[in-house]
Coordinates of C-alpha atoms in Angstrom, one line a residue:
M1 CA 46.5 14.6 -11.0
H2 CA 43.7 16.8 -12.4
T3 CA 40.2 16.6 -10.9
D4 CA 38.8 15.4 -14.2
D5 CA 41.3 12.6 -14.4
L6 CA 40.6 11.6 -10.8
I7 CA 36.8 11.5 -11.5
K8 CA 37.4 9.4 -14.6
Q9 CA 39.6 7.0 -12.8
L10 CA 37.2 6.5 -9.9
S11 CA 34.2 6.1 -12.3
T12 CA 35.9 3.2 -14.1
Q13 CA 36.1 1.3 -10.8
V14 CA 32.5 1.4 -9.9
A15 CA 30.6 -1.9 -10.3
P16 CA 27.2 -1.7 -12.0
V17 CA 24.2 -1.8 -9.6
A18 CA 21.1 -3.6 -10.6
S19 CA 18.3 -1.2 -11.3
R20 CA 15.9 -3.0 -9.0
S21 CA 18.4 -3.8 -6.2
F22 CA 16.8 -1.3 -3.9
V23 CA 13.5 -3.1 -4.3
R24 CA 15.1 -6.4 -3.1
R25 CA 16.8 -4.7 -0.2
F26 CA 13.6 -2.9 0.8
A27 CA 11.7 -6.2 0.6
Y28 CA 14.3 -8.0 2.8
A29 CA 14.1 -5.3 5.4
W30 CA 10.3 -5.5 5.4
L31 CA 10.3 -9.3 5.6
T32 CA 12.8 -9.2 8.5
G33 CA 10.7 -6.7 10.5
T34 CA 7.5 -8.7 9.8
A35 CA 9.1 -12.0 10.8
I36 CA 10.3 -10.4 14.1
A37 CA 6.8 -9.0 14.8
L38 CA 5.3 -12.5 14.2
L39 CA 8.0 -14.1 16.4
L40 CA 7.4 -11.6 19.2
L41 CA 3.6 -12.2 19.0
L42 CA 4.1 -16.0 19.2
L43 CA 6.5 -15.7 22.2
T44 CA 4.5 -13.3 24.2
I45 CA 0.7 -13.4 23.6
G46 CA 0.3 -16.2 21.1
V47 CA -2.4 -16.7 18.5
R48 CA -6.1 -17.2 19.0
G49 CA -7.0 -20.7 20.1
D50 CA -9.4 -21.4 17.2
L51 CA -7.0 -20.1 14.5
Y52 CA -7.1 -23.3 12.4
T53 CA -10.9 -23.2 12.3
A54 CA -11.0 -19.4 11.8
M55 CA -8.8 -19.6 8.7
F56 CA -11.6 -21.3 6.9
T57 CA -14.1 -18.6 7.6
W58 CA -14.9 -15.4 5.7
P59 CA -14.3 -12.9 8.6
F60 CA -10.7 -14.0 8.9
W61 CA -10.0 -13.6 5.2
M62 CA -11.9 -10.3 5.2
K63 CA -9.3 -8.9 7.6
W64 CA -6.4 -10.4 5.8
L65 CA -7.6 -9.2 2.4
Y66 CA -7.9 -5.7 3.8
T67 CA -4.6 -5.6 5.6
I68 CA -2.7 -7.3 2.8
G69 CA -4.2 -4.9 0.3
L70 CA -2.9 -2.1 2.3
I71 CA 0.5 -3.8 2.6
V72 CA 0.7 -3.9 -1.2
I73 CA -0.3 -0.2 -1.6
G74 CA 1.9 0.9 1.4
G75 CA 4.9 -1.0 0.0
A76 CA 4.4 0.6 -3.5
L77 CA 4.1 4.1 -1.9
S78 CA 7.2 3.5 0.2
L79 CA 9.2 2.5 -2.8
Y80 CA 7.8 5.5 -4.7
F81 CA 8.9 8.0 -2.1
S82 CA 12.3 6.3 -1.6
R83 CA 13.4 7.8 -4.9
P84 CA 14.3 11.5 -5.2
E85 CA 12.4 12.2 -8.4
N86 CA 9.0 11.1 -7.0
H87 CA 7.0 13.6 -4.9
S88 CA 3.4 13.6 -5.9
G89 CA 1.1 13.3 -2.9
R90 CA -1.8 12.3 -5.1
V91 CA -0.7 8.7 -5.0
F92 CA -1.9 8.5 -1.4
W93 CA -5.4 8.3 -2.7
W94 CA -4.7 4.6 -3.5
L95 CA -4.9 4.0 0.3
L96 CA -8.6 4.8 0.2
L97 CA -9.4 2.0 -2.2
P98 CA -9.4 -0.9 0.3
I99 CA -10.8 1.3 3.0
A100 CA -13.8 2.3 0.7
L101 CA -14.4 -1.3 -0.3
L102 CA -14.4 -2.5 3.4
A103 CA -16.6 0.5 4.4
I104 CA -19.2 -0.6 1.8
T105 CA -19.2 -4.0 3.4
A106 CA -19.5 -2.4 6.9
V107 CA -22.5 -0.4 5.8
Y108 CA -24.1 -3.4 4.3
Q109 CA -23.6 -5.4 7.6
L110 CA -25.0 -2.6 9.7
N111 CA -28.0 -2.1 7.5
N112 CA -28.9 -5.8 7.9
A113 CA -28.1 -6.1 11.6
A114 CA -30.6 -6.0 14.4
P115 CA -30.6 -2.6 16.2
E116 CA -29.4 -4.1 19.5
S117 CA -26.3 -5.7 17.9
I118 CA -25.0 -2.6 16.0
H119 CA -23.0 -1.3 19.0
H120 CA -21.3 -4.6 19.5
M121 CA -20.6 -4.9 15.8
W122 CA -18.8 -1.6 15.9
M123 CA -17.0 -1.8 19.2
G124 CA -16.6 -5.6 19.7
H125 CA -14.9 -6.4 23.0
S126 CA -11.5 -4.8 22.2
A127 CA -12.0 -1.5 20.4
L128 CA -10.0 0.5 22.9
M129 CA -7.1 -1.9 22.8
C130 CA -7.0 -2.9 19.1
P131 CA -5.4 0.2 17.6
W132 CA -2.6 0.2 20.2
N133 CA -2.0 -3.5 19.9
I134 CA -1.6 -3.1 16.2
F135 CA 0.7 -0.2 16.7
G136 CA 2.8 -2.2 19.2
V137 CA 3.0 -5.2 16.8
S138 CA 4.1 -3.0 14.0
I139 CA 7.1 -1.5 15.8
P140 CA 9.7 -4.0 14.5
V141 CA 8.4 -3.5 10.9
F142 CA 8.5 0.2 11.4
I143 CA 12.1 0.2 12.6
A144 CA 13.2 -2.1 9.7
V145 CA 11.4 -0.1 7.0
M146 CA 12.5 3.3 8.2
W147 CA 16.1 2.1 8.6
M148 CA 16.1 0.8 5.0
M149 CA 14.4 4.0 3.6
R150 CA 17.1 6.0 5.3
R151 CA 19.6 4.1 3.2
L152 CA 17.8 5.1 0.0
A153 CA 17.2 8.6 -1.3
P154 CA 13.9 10.1 -0.2
T155 CA 13.5 13.8 -0.6
Q156 CA 9.8 14.2 0.4
L157 CA 10.6 13.1 3.9
R158 CA 7.2 13.4 5.6
K159 CA 5.5 11.7 2.8
A160 CA 8.1 8.9 2.8
G161 CA 7.7 8.5 6.6
F162 CA 3.9 8.4 6.3
A163 CA 4.1 5.7 3.6
A164 CA 6.6 3.6 5.5
G165 CA 4.5 3.9 8.7
C166 CA 1.3 2.8 6.9
L167 CA 3.2 -0.2 5.5
A168 CA 4.4 -1.1 9.0
G169 CA 0.9 -0.6 10.4
A170 CA -0.7 -2.8 7.7
S171 CA 2.0 -5.4 8.3
G172 CA 1.4 -5.3 12.1
A173 CA -2.4 -5.5 11.5
T174 CA -1.9 -8.6 9.4
V175 CA 0.1 -10.3 12.1
Y176 CA -2.3 -9.1 14.8
A177 CA -5.2 -10.7 13.0
L178 CA -3.7 -14.1 14.0
L179 CA -4.6 -13.2 17.6
C180 CA -7.8 -11.0 17.2
N181 CA -11.1 -12.8 17.0
E182 CA -13.2 -9.7 16.1
S183 CA -15.2 -10.6 13.0
T184 CA -17.2 -7.7 11.7
A185 CA -16.4 -5.2 8.9
P186 CA -17.5 -2.1 11.0
F187 CA -15.0 -3.1 13.7
V188 CA -12.1 -3.8 11.2
V189 CA -12.6 -0.7 9.0
T190 CA -12.7 1.5 12.1
W191 CA -10.2 0.2 14.6
Y192 CA -7.8 -1.7 12.3
S193 CA -7.6 1.4 10.2
L194 CA -6.8 3.6 13.2
G195 CA -4.1 1.1 14.3
I196 CA -2.6 1.3 10.8
L197 CA -2.8 5.1 10.8
L198 CA -0.9 5.5 14.1
P199 CA 2.5 4.3 12.8
G200 CA 1.8 6.3 9.6
L201 CA 1.5 9.5 11.7
L202 CA 4.5 8.6 13.7
G203 CA 6.5 8.1 10.5
A204 CA 5.5 11.5 9.2
L205 CA 6.2 13.1 12.6
I206 CA 9.8 11.9 12.9
A207 CA 10.7 11.7 9.2
N208 CA 12.6 14.9 9.1
K209 CA 15.0 13.7 11.7
V210 CA 15.2 10.0 10.9
L211 CA 15.2 10.1 7.1
R212 CA 17.4 13.1 6.5
W213 CA 20.5 12.3 4.5

């Protein structure tokens, strides 16, 4: 059999693949990782004791609006870099949008705070632990998202790894907010952002080995 005949025969046996099937598979992987992160949090540390009351307050939703906004952007960036034809690093500027909005809120709160309370607004009582806690909670999401991205076709590996890591970090931060009782914008924009950045940097660091195909 000639090569052209073999290729033609094989191509007729290939079932069509939905154009957005990779989006669904990526979403399933992300949901699985996030569910595992939430389950581990519930089984180990638990949530804050006043969670029900806190969910009706602005500080709680401030954190969630921030982290969920970064999830949406991180997810879009991860899907963008999962395809071989996409490579523009300019899209990462979208990550700065929620950060800038929350930074404006932080500046407003600091400008209207008593001088003696500024340090506490910025550091809270868990500043040194918060980024690492978010990083730890994000690990199941990080593994799931990187595993799925490896099954796709990224070519800009470091950019893809950074995007996937930021998605995992934002997801971990959203879960961690169920435990954290810090309530000021300066704290969240500083220490939550650092916690989200850590898995992003890890993703960029290991991408060439993990995502190579």
